[in-house]
C-alpha cells in the first residue's frame, strides 16, 4: 500500500486534490485507517489516477471525468482524446513559431532604421528568361509568401513527371492583379527543351537596370528586410520600379545536395 503522500508524488498532484477526488468519489483510497483516518492507495489505482489527471488537463469538468473513467471503453476513448490533444498542441506550436518569426522579422525592420545596414545592394542588368510556371492570385498580401511553396511543389512534380530538366534556379515573381487589391504570385523555373503540358509557358523580359541584393538565412523571416532595403535605395537614387520583381532561389533547404544548408535568395527589382 502507498501512503497518500507517496501516491500524490507518483501521480503528480497535491494531497489536497487527492482528498478532493475522494470526496467526489472519483478516486477513493483502497484503505482508510478507522482510528487515524489515514488514507492508503494501491498500486493498481495509479492507472485510474493517471487517466483522471489527463482528462482534467484536457479541460473536462470533474463530472465529465467521472463518466469517462467509469465507461467500459474509457481507456480507449481517453487515449484518443490525448492523441487529438497532442495534434492540437503541435498545430498550435507551429502557429506560435510562425507568429514568433513574424514578430522577429518586424522587430528587425524597425531596428534597421536605427542601425547601420549590412545589406549590399548592386545595380545590374537582368537577362530575359524563358520559364515553365504556375500562378495563383491572392487578395491578402499575407498569403503571398505561403503560396509560393505549394506552387513550387506542383511545378517540380509536373516537370519531373514530364521528364523535363530544369536549366537554372527556380524563381518567384509578384505582379499586380486585375485590381489594386490582388497580387499574382508565380513560381517558375527555366527548362531545357519545350515546356511540358500542365504548366504555363512564360518569359521574363530583360531589364537594362535593376537593383539586387542577396538574403541568406535558415528561414525566410528576414526576407522582407531585403525587399524594403532595395525599395528604399531605389527611392534614394530617384529610381522607380519598372518591371517584374523576382526572387531567385540560388539555394534552398530542399535541394538534393543541400545537406542542411539554408536559403540563399537574390531579390531583383527592375528600375528606371
PDB file of C-alpha atoms in Angstrom:
ATOM      1  CA  UNK A   1       0.000   0.000   0.000  1.00  0.00           C
ATOM      2  CA  UNK A   2       1.060   3.584  -0.634  1.00  0.00           C
ATOM      3  CA  UNK A   3       0.515   6.482   1.734  1.00  0.00           C
ATOM      4  CA  UNK A   4      -1.442   9.435   0.387  1.00  0.00           C
ATOM      5  CA  UNK A   5       1.787  11.456   0.174  1.00  0.00           C
ATOM      6  CA  UNK A   6       3.608   8.769  -1.806  1.00  0.00           C
ATOM      7  CA  UNK A   7       0.652   8.301  -4.112  1.00  0.00           C
ATOM      8  CA  UNK A   8       0.343  12.050  -4.685  1.00  0.00           C
ATOM      9  CA  UNK A   9       4.034  12.274  -5.614  1.00  0.00           C
ATOM     10  CA  UNK A  10       3.764   9.411  -8.098  1.00  0.00           C
ATOM     11  CA  UNK A  11       0.691  10.855  -9.767  1.00  0.00           C
ATOM     12  CA  UNK A  12       1.902  14.459  -9.722  1.00  0.00           C
ATOM     13  CA  UNK A  13      -0.945  16.045  -7.782  1.00  0.00           C
ATOM     14  CA  UNK A  14      -1.288  17.527  -4.318  1.00  0.00           C
ATOM     15  CA  UNK A  15      -2.515  15.645  -1.276  1.00  0.00           C
ATOM     16  CA  UNK A  16      -5.316  18.193  -1.040  1.00  0.00           C
ATOM     17  CA  UNK A  17      -6.501  17.263  -4.564  1.00  0.00           C
ATOM     18  CA  UNK A  18      -6.478  13.551  -3.691  1.00  0.00           C
ATOM     19  CA  UNK A  19      -8.711  14.258  -0.727  1.00  0.00           C
ATOM     20  CA  UNK A  20     -10.989  16.291  -3.013  1.00  0.00           C
ATOM     21  CA  UNK A  21     -11.183  13.433  -5.530  1.00  0.00           C
ATOM     22  CA  UNK A  22     -12.021  11.094  -2.668  1.00  0.00           C
ATOM     23  CA  UNK A  23     -14.910  13.293  -1.517  1.00  0.00           C
ATOM     24  CA  UNK A  24     -16.299  13.335  -5.071  1.00  0.00           C
ATOM     25  CA  UNK A  25     -15.930   9.567  -5.413  1.00  0.00           C
ATOM     26  CA  UNK A  26     -13.553   9.888  -8.364  1.00  0.00           C
ATOM     27  CA  UNK A  27     -10.564   8.249  -6.679  1.00  0.00           C
ATOM     28  CA  UNK A  28     -11.419   6.523  -3.420  1.00  0.00           C
ATOM     29  CA  UNK A  29      -8.495   5.234  -1.299  1.00  0.00           C
ATOM     30  CA  UNK A  30      -8.055   1.488  -1.176  1.00  0.00           C
ATOM     31  CA  UNK A  31      -7.959   1.699   2.603  1.00  0.00           C
ATOM     32  CA  UNK A  32      -8.764   4.246   5.300  1.00  0.00           C
ATOM     33  CA  UNK A  33      -7.468   3.599   8.795  1.00  0.00           C
ATOM     34  CA  UNK A  34     -10.547   3.667  11.091  1.00  0.00           C
ATOM     35  CA  UNK A  35      -8.666   5.153  14.028  1.00  0.00           C
ATOM     36  CA  UNK A  36      -6.366   7.692  12.367  1.00  0.00           C
ATOM     37  CA  UNK A  37      -8.271   8.366   9.129  1.00  0.00           C
ATOM     38  CA  UNK A  38      -5.052   7.945   7.156  1.00  0.00           C
ATOM     39  CA  UNK A  39      -5.700   7.129   3.501  1.00  0.00           C
ATOM     40  CA  UNK A  40      -3.739   4.442   1.650  1.00  0.00           C
ATOM     41  CA  UNK A  41      -3.755   3.658  -2.047  1.00  0.00           C
ATOM     42  CA  UNK A  42      -2.980   0.520  -4.038  1.00  0.00           C
ATOM     43  CA  UNK A  43      -0.512   0.460  -6.888  1.00  0.00           C
ATOM     44  CA  UNK A  44      -3.223  -0.666  -9.294  1.00  0.00           C
ATOM     45  CA  UNK A  45      -5.025   2.643  -8.680  1.00  0.00           C
ATOM     46  CA  UNK A  46      -2.264   4.543 -10.473  1.00  0.00           C
ATOM     47  CA  UNK A  47      -3.829   3.890 -13.889  1.00  0.00           C
ATOM     48  CA  UNK A  48      -7.144   5.462 -12.857  1.00  0.00           C
ATOM     49  CA  UNK A  49      -5.296   8.375 -11.298  1.00  0.00           C
ATOM     50  CA  UNK A  50      -3.267   8.961 -14.457  1.00  0.00           C
ATOM     51  CA  UNK A  51      -6.407   8.961 -16.589  1.00  0.00           C
ATOM     52  CA  UNK A  52      -8.125  11.335 -14.182  1.00  0.00           C
ATOM     53  CA  UNK A  53      -5.268  13.823 -14.322  1.00  0.00           C
ATOM     54  CA  UNK A  54      -5.051  13.574 -18.131  1.00  0.00           C
ATOM     55  CA  UNK A  55      -8.760  14.251 -18.568  1.00  0.00           C
ATOM     56  CA  UNK A  56      -8.664  17.171 -16.168  1.00  0.00           C
ATOM     57  CA  UNK A  57      -5.711  18.654 -18.084  1.00  0.00           C
ATOM     58  CA  UNK A  58      -7.731  18.290 -21.294  1.00  0.00           C
ATOM     59  CA  UNK A  59     -10.307  20.650 -19.829  1.00  0.00           C
ATOM     60  CA  UNK A  60     -13.091  18.228 -18.925  1.00  0.00           C
ATOM     61  CA  UNK A  61     -15.231  19.002 -15.885  1.00  0.00           C
ATOM     62  CA  UNK A  62     -14.922  16.637 -12.948  1.00  0.00           C
ATOM     63  CA  UNK A  63     -18.438  15.382 -13.663  1.00  0.00           C
ATOM     64  CA  UNK A  64     -17.407  14.519 -17.227  1.00  0.00           C
ATOM     65  CA  UNK A  65     -14.189  12.961 -15.920  1.00  0.00           C
ATOM     66  CA  UNK A  66     -16.200  10.649 -13.682  1.00  0.00           C
ATOM     67  CA  UNK A  67     -18.342   9.425 -16.575  1.00  0.00           C
ATOM     68  CA  UNK A  68     -15.312   8.758 -18.769  1.00  0.00           C
ATOM     69  CA  UNK A  69     -13.414   6.960 -16.019  1.00  0.00           C
ATOM     70  CA  UNK A  70     -16.334   4.624 -15.398  1.00  0.00           C
ATOM     71  CA  UNK A  71     -17.090   3.962 -19.076  1.00  0.00           C
ATOM     72  CA  UNK A  72     -16.317   0.371 -20.202  1.00  0.00           C
ATOM     73  CA  UNK A  73     -14.084   1.589 -23.041  1.00  0.00           C
ATOM     74  CA  UNK A  74     -12.816   4.608 -21.121  1.00  0.00           C
ATOM     75  CA  UNK A  75      -9.130   3.872 -21.638  1.00  0.00           C
ATOM     76  CA  UNK A  76      -9.506   3.690 -25.430  1.00  0.00           C
ATOM     77  CA  UNK A  77     -11.544   6.891 -25.546  1.00  0.00           C
ATOM     78  CA  UNK A  78      -9.128   8.732 -23.261  1.00  0.00           C
ATOM     79  CA  UNK A  79      -6.143   7.621 -25.345  1.00  0.00           C
ATOM     80  CA  UNK A  80      -7.800   9.008 -28.484  1.00  0.00           C
ATOM     81  CA  UNK A  81      -8.619  12.265 -26.701  1.00  0.00           C
ATOM     82  CA  UNK A  82      -4.981  12.573 -25.687  1.00  0.00           C
ATOM     83  CA  UNK A  83      -3.805  11.890 -29.242  1.00  0.00           C
ATOM     84  CA  UNK A  84      -6.143  14.597 -30.519  1.00  0.00           C
ATOM     85  CA  UNK A  85      -4.885  16.982 -27.859  1.00  0.00           C
ATOM     86  CA  UNK A  86      -1.320  16.185 -28.936  1.00  0.00           C
ATOM     87  CA  UNK A  87      -2.212  17.018 -32.549  1.00  0.00           C
ATOM     88  CA  UNK A  88      -3.858  20.273 -31.461  1.00  0.00           C
ATOM     89  CA  UNK A  89      -0.848  21.287 -29.380  1.00  0.00           C
ATOM     90  CA  UNK A  90       1.577  20.550 -32.211  1.00  0.00           C
ATOM     91  CA  UNK A  91      -0.516  22.656 -34.577  1.00  0.00           C
ATOM     92  CA  UNK A  92      -0.633  25.454 -32.022  1.00  0.00           C
ATOM     93  CA  UNK A  93       3.137  25.276 -31.548  1.00  0.00           C
ATOM     94  CA  UNK A  94       3.622  25.578 -35.319  1.00  0.00           C
ATOM     95  CA  UNK A  95       1.311  28.603 -35.417  1.00  0.00           C
ATOM     96  CA  UNK A  96       3.096  30.199 -32.461  1.00  0.00           C
ATOM     97  CA  UNK A  97       6.511  29.602 -34.038  1.00  0.00           C
ATOM     98  CA  UNK A  98       5.318  31.282 -37.233  1.00  0.00           C
ATOM     99  CA  UNK A  99       3.999  34.235 -35.233  1.00  0.00           C
ATOM    100  CA  UNK A 100       7.294  34.477 -33.382  1.00  0.00           C
ATOM    101  CA  UNK A 101       9.184  34.544 -36.669  1.00  0.00           C
ATOM    102  CA  UNK A 102       6.894  37.324 -37.908  1.00  0.00           C
ATOM    103  CA  UNK A 103       7.436  39.329 -34.725  1.00  0.00           C
ATOM    104  CA  UNK A 104      11.208  38.923 -35.021  1.00  0.00           C
ATOM    105  CA  UNK A 105      11.093  39.986 -38.673  1.00  0.00           C
ATOM    106  CA  UNK A 106       9.057  43.084 -37.781  1.00  0.00           C
ATOM    107  CA  UNK A 107      11.488  43.879 -34.985  1.00  0.00           C
ATOM    108  CA  UNK A 108      14.429  43.664 -37.389  1.00  0.00           C
ATOM    109  CA  UNK A 109      12.674  46.003 -39.807  1.00  0.00           C
ATOM    110  CA  UNK A 110      12.104  48.557 -37.046  1.00  0.00           C
ATOM    111  CA  UNK A 111      15.602  48.248 -35.596  1.00  0.00           C
ATOM    112  CA  UNK A 112      17.168  48.589 -39.060  1.00  0.00           C
ATOM    113  CA  UNK A 113      16.146  52.243 -39.069  1.00  0.00           C
ATOM    114  CA  UNK A 114      18.492  52.971 -36.174  1.00  0.00           C
ATOM    115  CA  UNK A 115      21.405  50.690 -37.079  1.00  0.00           C
ATOM    116  CA  UNK A 116      23.917  50.555 -39.919  1.00  0.00           C
ATOM    117  CA  UNK A 117      22.562  48.301 -42.652  1.00  0.00           C
ATOM    118  CA  UNK A 118      24.771  45.405 -43.743  1.00  0.00           C
ATOM    119  CA  UNK A 119      22.745  44.738 -46.887  1.00  0.00           C
ATOM    120  CA  UNK A 120      24.758  45.102 -50.092  1.00  0.00           C
ATOM    121  CA  UNK A 121      22.679  46.433 -52.984  1.00  0.00           C
ATOM    122  CA  UNK A 122      24.002  46.103 -56.519  1.00  0.00           C
ATOM    123  CA  UNK A 123      22.832  47.661 -59.771  1.00  0.00           C
ATOM    124  CA  UNK A 124      22.908  45.244 -62.675  1.00  0.00           C
ATOM    125  CA  UNK A 125      21.237  44.193 -65.925  1.00  0.00           C
ATOM    126  CA  UNK A 126      18.783  41.277 -65.965  1.00  0.00           C
ATOM    127  CA  UNK A 127      18.585  38.929 -68.954  1.00  0.00           C
ATOM    128  CA  UNK A 128      15.325  37.639 -70.406  1.00  0.00           C
ATOM    129  CA  UNK A 129      14.379  34.201 -69.065  1.00  0.00           C
ATOM    130  CA  UNK A 130      12.030  31.644 -70.645  1.00  0.00           C
ATOM    131  CA  UNK A 131      10.309  29.591 -67.963  1.00  0.00           C
ATOM    132  CA  UNK A 132       7.720  26.998 -67.114  1.00  0.00           C
ATOM    133  CA  UNK A 133       5.447  28.419 -64.471  1.00  0.00           C
ATOM    134  CA  UNK A 134       2.364  28.097 -62.300  1.00  0.00           C
ATOM    135  CA  UNK A 135       0.491  31.060 -60.860  1.00  0.00           C
ATOM    136  CA  UNK A 136      -2.151  31.922 -58.310  1.00  0.00           C
ATOM    137  CA  UNK A 137      -3.888  35.141 -57.318  1.00  0.00           C
ATOM    138  CA  UNK A 138      -4.126  36.240 -53.692  1.00  0.00           C
ATOM    139  CA  UNK A 139      -6.157  39.067 -52.210  1.00  0.00           C
ATOM    140  CA  UNK A 140      -4.419  39.131 -48.844  1.00  0.00           C
ATOM    141  CA  UNK A 141      -0.765  40.130 -49.053  1.00  0.00           C
ATOM    142  CA  UNK A 142      -0.008  37.851 -46.096  1.00  0.00           C
ATOM    143  CA  UNK A 143      -0.946  34.917 -48.364  1.00  0.00           C
ATOM    144  CA  UNK A 144       1.711  35.725 -50.972  1.00  0.00           C
ATOM    145  CA  UNK A 145       4.697  34.135 -49.220  1.00  0.00           C
ATOM    146  CA  UNK A 146       2.935  30.968 -48.020  1.00  0.00           C
ATOM    147  CA  UNK A 147       1.509  30.350 -51.510  1.00  0.00           C
ATOM    148  CA  UNK A 148       4.947  30.100 -53.165  1.00  0.00           C
ATOM    149  CA  UNK A 149       5.965  26.792 -51.588  1.00  0.00           C
ATOM    150  CA  UNK A 150       2.923  24.788 -52.751  1.00  0.00           C
ATOM    151  CA  UNK A 151       3.250  26.260 -56.241  1.00  0.00           C
ATOM    152  CA  UNK A 152       6.860  25.120 -56.463  1.00  0.00           C
ATOM    153  CA  UNK A 153       5.899  21.648 -55.234  1.00  0.00           C
ATOM    154  CA  UNK A 154       3.303  21.352 -58.001  1.00  0.00           C
ATOM    155  CA  UNK A 155       5.685  22.744 -60.607  1.00  0.00           C
ATOM    156  CA  UNK A 156       8.569  20.450 -59.611  1.00  0.00           C
ATOM    157  CA  UNK A 157       6.260  17.415 -59.680  1.00  0.00           C
ATOM    158  CA  UNK A 158       4.920  18.351 -63.121  1.00  0.00           C
ATOM    159  CA  UNK A 159       8.417  18.802 -64.550  1.00  0.00           C
ATOM    160  CA  UNK A 160       9.583  15.507 -63.046  1.00  0.00           C
ATOM    161  CA  UNK A 161       6.556  13.618 -64.433  1.00  0.00           C
ATOM    162  CA  UNK A 162       7.279  15.024 -67.890  1.00  0.00           C
ATOM    163  CA  UNK A 163      10.997  14.273 -67.651  1.00  0.00           C
ATOM    164  CA  UNK A 164      11.796  17.955 -68.203  1.00  0.00           C
ATOM    165  CA  UNK A 165      15.187  19.070 -66.932  1.00  0.00           C
ATOM    166  CA  UNK A 166      15.398  22.319 -65.006  1.00  0.00           C
ATOM    167  CA  UNK A 167      18.004  24.616 -66.588  1.00  0.00           C
ATOM    168  CA  UNK A 168      18.580  27.039 -63.730  1.00  0.00           C
ATOM    169  CA  UNK A 169      17.451  28.089 -60.281  1.00  0.00           C
ATOM    170  CA  UNK A 170      13.756  28.452 -59.560  1.00  0.00           C
ATOM    171  CA  UNK A 171      12.327  31.905 -59.130  1.00  0.00           C
ATOM    172  CA  UNK A 172       9.159  33.574 -57.893  1.00  0.00           C
ATOM    173  CA  UNK A 173       7.570  36.699 -59.305  1.00  0.00           C
ATOM    174  CA  UNK A 174       4.957  39.054 -57.914  1.00  0.00           C
ATOM    175  CA  UNK A 175       2.806  41.221 -60.194  1.00  0.00           C
ATOM    176  CA  UNK A 176      -0.344  43.242 -59.722  1.00  0.00           C
ATOM    177  CA  UNK A 177      -3.643  41.515 -60.373  1.00  0.00           C
ATOM    178  CA  UNK A 178      -6.673  42.786 -62.252  1.00  0.00           C
ATOM    179  CA  UNK A 179      -7.439  45.176 -59.421  1.00  0.00           C
ATOM    180  CA  UNK A 180      -5.343  47.147 -56.962  1.00  0.00           C
ATOM    181  CA  UNK A 181      -6.093  44.742 -54.131  1.00  0.00           C
ATOM    182  CA  UNK A 182      -4.866  41.463 -55.655  1.00  0.00           C
ATOM    183  CA  UNK A 183      -1.452  40.033 -56.418  1.00  0.00           C
ATOM    184  CA  UNK A 184      -0.434  37.347 -58.897  1.00  0.00           C
ATOM    185  CA  UNK A 185       2.175  35.031 -57.390  1.00  0.00           C
ATOM    186  CA  UNK A 186       4.136  32.865 -59.822  1.00  0.00           C
ATOM    187  CA  UNK A 187       6.548  30.002 -59.256  1.00  0.00           C
ATOM    188  CA  UNK A 188       8.784  29.492 -62.281  1.00  0.00           C
ATOM    189  CA  UNK A 189      11.814  27.580 -63.488  1.00  0.00           C
ATOM    190  CA  UNK A 190      13.837  27.678 -66.718  1.00  0.00           C
ATOM    191  CA  UNK A 191      13.705  24.343 -68.503  1.00  0.00           C
ATOM    192  CA  UNK A 192      15.818  22.675 -71.159  1.00  0.00           C
ATOM    193  CA  UNK A 193      13.547  21.999 -74.114  1.00  0.00           C
ATOM    194  CA  UNK A 194       9.813  22.563 -74.580  1.00  0.00           C
ATOM    195  CA  UNK A 195       7.554  23.379 -71.649  1.00  0.00           C
ATOM    196  CA  UNK A 196       5.582  20.256 -70.699  1.00  0.00           C
ATOM    197  CA  UNK A 197       1.794  20.107 -70.683  1.00  0.00           C
ATOM    198  CA  UNK A 198       0.071  21.043 -67.472  1.00  0.00           C
ATOM    199  CA  UNK A 199       2.166  24.129 -66.785  1.00  0.00           C
ATOM    200  CA  UNK A 200       2.216  27.583 -68.332  1.00  0.00           C
ATOM    201  CA  UNK A 201       4.915  28.863 -70.671  1.00  0.00           C
ATOM    202  CA  UNK A 202       6.178  32.290 -69.706  1.00  0.00           C
ATOM    203  CA  UNK A 203       9.005  34.710 -70.315  1.00  0.00           C
ATOM    204  CA  UNK A 204      10.512  37.314 -68.056  1.00  0.00           C
ATOM    205  CA  UNK A 205      11.677  40.237 -70.213  1.00  0.00           C
ATOM    206  CA  UNK A 206      15.157  41.612 -69.877  1.00  0.00           C
ATOM    207  CA  UNK A 207      15.722  44.679 -67.700  1.00  0.00           C
ATOM    208  CA  UNK A 208      18.546  47.099 -68.564  1.00  0.00           C
ATOM    209  CA  UNK A 209      18.667  48.330 -64.956  1.00  0.00           C
ATOM    210  CA  UNK A 210      17.794  46.501 -61.755  1.00  0.00           C
ATOM    211  CA  UNK A 211      18.718  46.723 -58.092  1.00  0.00           C
ATOM    212  CA  UNK A 212      19.540  43.393 -56.453  1.00  0.00           C
ATOM    213  CA  UNK A 213      20.518  42.104 -53.037  1.00  0.00           C
ATOM    214  CA  UNK A 214      21.011  38.658 -51.562  1.00  0.00           C
ATOM    215  CA  UNK A 215      19.443  37.120 -48.491  1.00  0.00           C
ATOM    216  CA  UNK A 216      20.970  34.187 -46.602  1.00  0.00           C
ATOM    217  CA  UNK A 217      19.283  32.543 -43.635  1.00  0.00           C
ATOM    218  CA  UNK A 218      17.931  29.383 -42.076  1.00  0.00           C
ATOM    219  CA  UNK A 219      14.359  30.595 -42.620  1.00  0.00           C
ATOM    220  CA  UNK A 220      12.572  33.274 -44.634  1.00  0.00           C
ATOM    221  CA  UNK A 221      11.752  35.587 -41.737  1.00  0.00           C
ATOM    222  CA  UNK A 222      14.352  38.169 -42.773  1.00  0.00           C
ATOM    223  CA  UNK A 223      13.435  38.283 -46.454  1.00  0.00           C
ATOM    224  CA  UNK A 224      11.056  41.291 -46.178  1.00  0.00           C
ATOM    225  CA  UNK A 225      14.012  43.334 -44.915  1.00  0.00           C
ATOM    226  CA  UNK A 226      15.772  42.818 -48.264  1.00  0.00           C
ATOM    227  CA  UNK A 227      12.718  43.921 -50.235  1.00  0.00           C
ATOM    228  CA  UNK A 228      12.318  47.068 -48.159  1.00  0.00           C
ATOM    229  CA  UNK A 229      16.022  47.902 -48.307  1.00  0.00           C
ATOM    230  CA  UNK A 230      16.061  47.747 -52.119  1.00  0.00           C
ATOM    231  CA  UNK A 231      12.850  49.780 -52.373  1.00  0.00           C
ATOM    232  CA  UNK A 232      14.274  52.470 -50.086  1.00  0.00           C
ATOM    233  CA  UNK A 233      17.560  52.528 -52.002  1.00  0.00           C
ATOM    234  CA  UNK A 234      15.682  52.959 -55.282  1.00  0.00           C
ATOM    235  CA  UNK A 235      13.868  55.962 -53.796  1.00  0.00           C
ATOM    236  CA  UNK A 236      17.168  57.460 -52.633  1.00  0.00           C
ATOM    237  CA  UNK A 237      18.501  57.148 -56.195  1.00  0.00           C
ATOM    238  CA  UNK A 238      15.280  58.644 -57.630  1.00  0.00           C
ATOM    239  CA  UNK A 239      14.503  55.358 -59.375  1.00  0.00           C
ATOM    240  CA  UNK A 240      11.095  53.721 -59.737  1.00  0.00           C
ATOM    241  CA  UNK A 241      10.123  50.041 -60.200  1.00  0.00           C
ATOM    242  CA  UNK A 242       9.877  49.236 -63.899  1.00  0.00           C
ATOM    243  CA  UNK A 243       9.185  45.570 -64.469  1.00  0.00           C
ATOM    244  CA  UNK A 244       8.544  42.240 -62.837  1.00  0.00           C
ATOM    245  CA  UNK A 245      10.147  41.760 -59.435  1.00  0.00           C
ATOM    246  CA  UNK A 246      11.892  38.425 -58.944  1.00  0.00           C
ATOM    247  CA  UNK A 247      13.094  36.195 -56.140  1.00  0.00           C
ATOM    248  CA  UNK A 248      15.768  33.827 -57.455  1.00  0.00           C
ATOM    249  CA  UNK A 249      16.350  30.792 -55.247  1.00  0.00           C
ATOM    250  CA  UNK A 250      20.073  30.148 -55.571  1.00  0.00           C
ATOM    251  CA  UNK A 251      19.993  27.585 -52.757  1.00  0.00           C
ATOM    252  CA  UNK A 252      17.203  26.123 -50.619  1.00  0.00           C
ATOM    253  CA  UNK A 253      16.981  23.561 -47.799  1.00  0.00           C
ATOM    254  CA  UNK A 254      15.129  21.285 -50.237  1.00  0.00           C
ATOM    255  CA  UNK A 255      17.945  20.954 -52.768  1.00  0.00           C
ATOM    256  CA  UNK A 256      19.086  17.316 -53.117  1.00  0.00           C
ATOM    257  CA  UNK A 257      22.674  18.182 -52.162  1.00  0.00           C
ATOM    258  CA  UNK A 258      21.790  20.896 -49.613  1.00  0.00           C
ATOM    259  CA  UNK A 259      22.964  18.829 -46.613  1.00  0.00           C
ATOM    260  CA  UNK A 260      21.190  21.023 -44.112  1.00  0.00           C
ATOM    261  CA  UNK A 261      22.029  24.302 -45.840  1.00  0.00           C
ATOM    262  CA  UNK A 262      19.657  27.220 -45.511  1.00  0.00           C
ATOM    263  CA  UNK A 263      18.274  29.724 -48.005  1.00  0.00           C
ATOM    264  CA  UNK A 264      20.219  31.870 -50.448  1.00  0.00           C
ATOM    265  CA  UNK A 265      17.877  34.159 -52.383  1.00  0.00           C
ATOM    266  CA  UNK A 266      18.585  37.041 -54.706  1.00  0.00           C
ATOM    267  CA  UNK A 267      15.868  39.689 -54.816  1.00  0.00           C
ATOM    268  CA  UNK A 268      15.801  41.530 -58.156  1.00  0.00           C
ATOM    269  CA  UNK A 269      13.775  44.718 -58.749  1.00  0.00           C
ATOM    270  CA  UNK A 270      13.911  46.254 -62.255  1.00  0.00           C
ATOM    271  CA  UNK A 271      14.069  50.058 -62.099  1.00  0.00           C
ATOM    272  CA  UNK A 272      14.139  53.061 -64.384  1.00  0.00           C
TER     273      UNK A 272
END
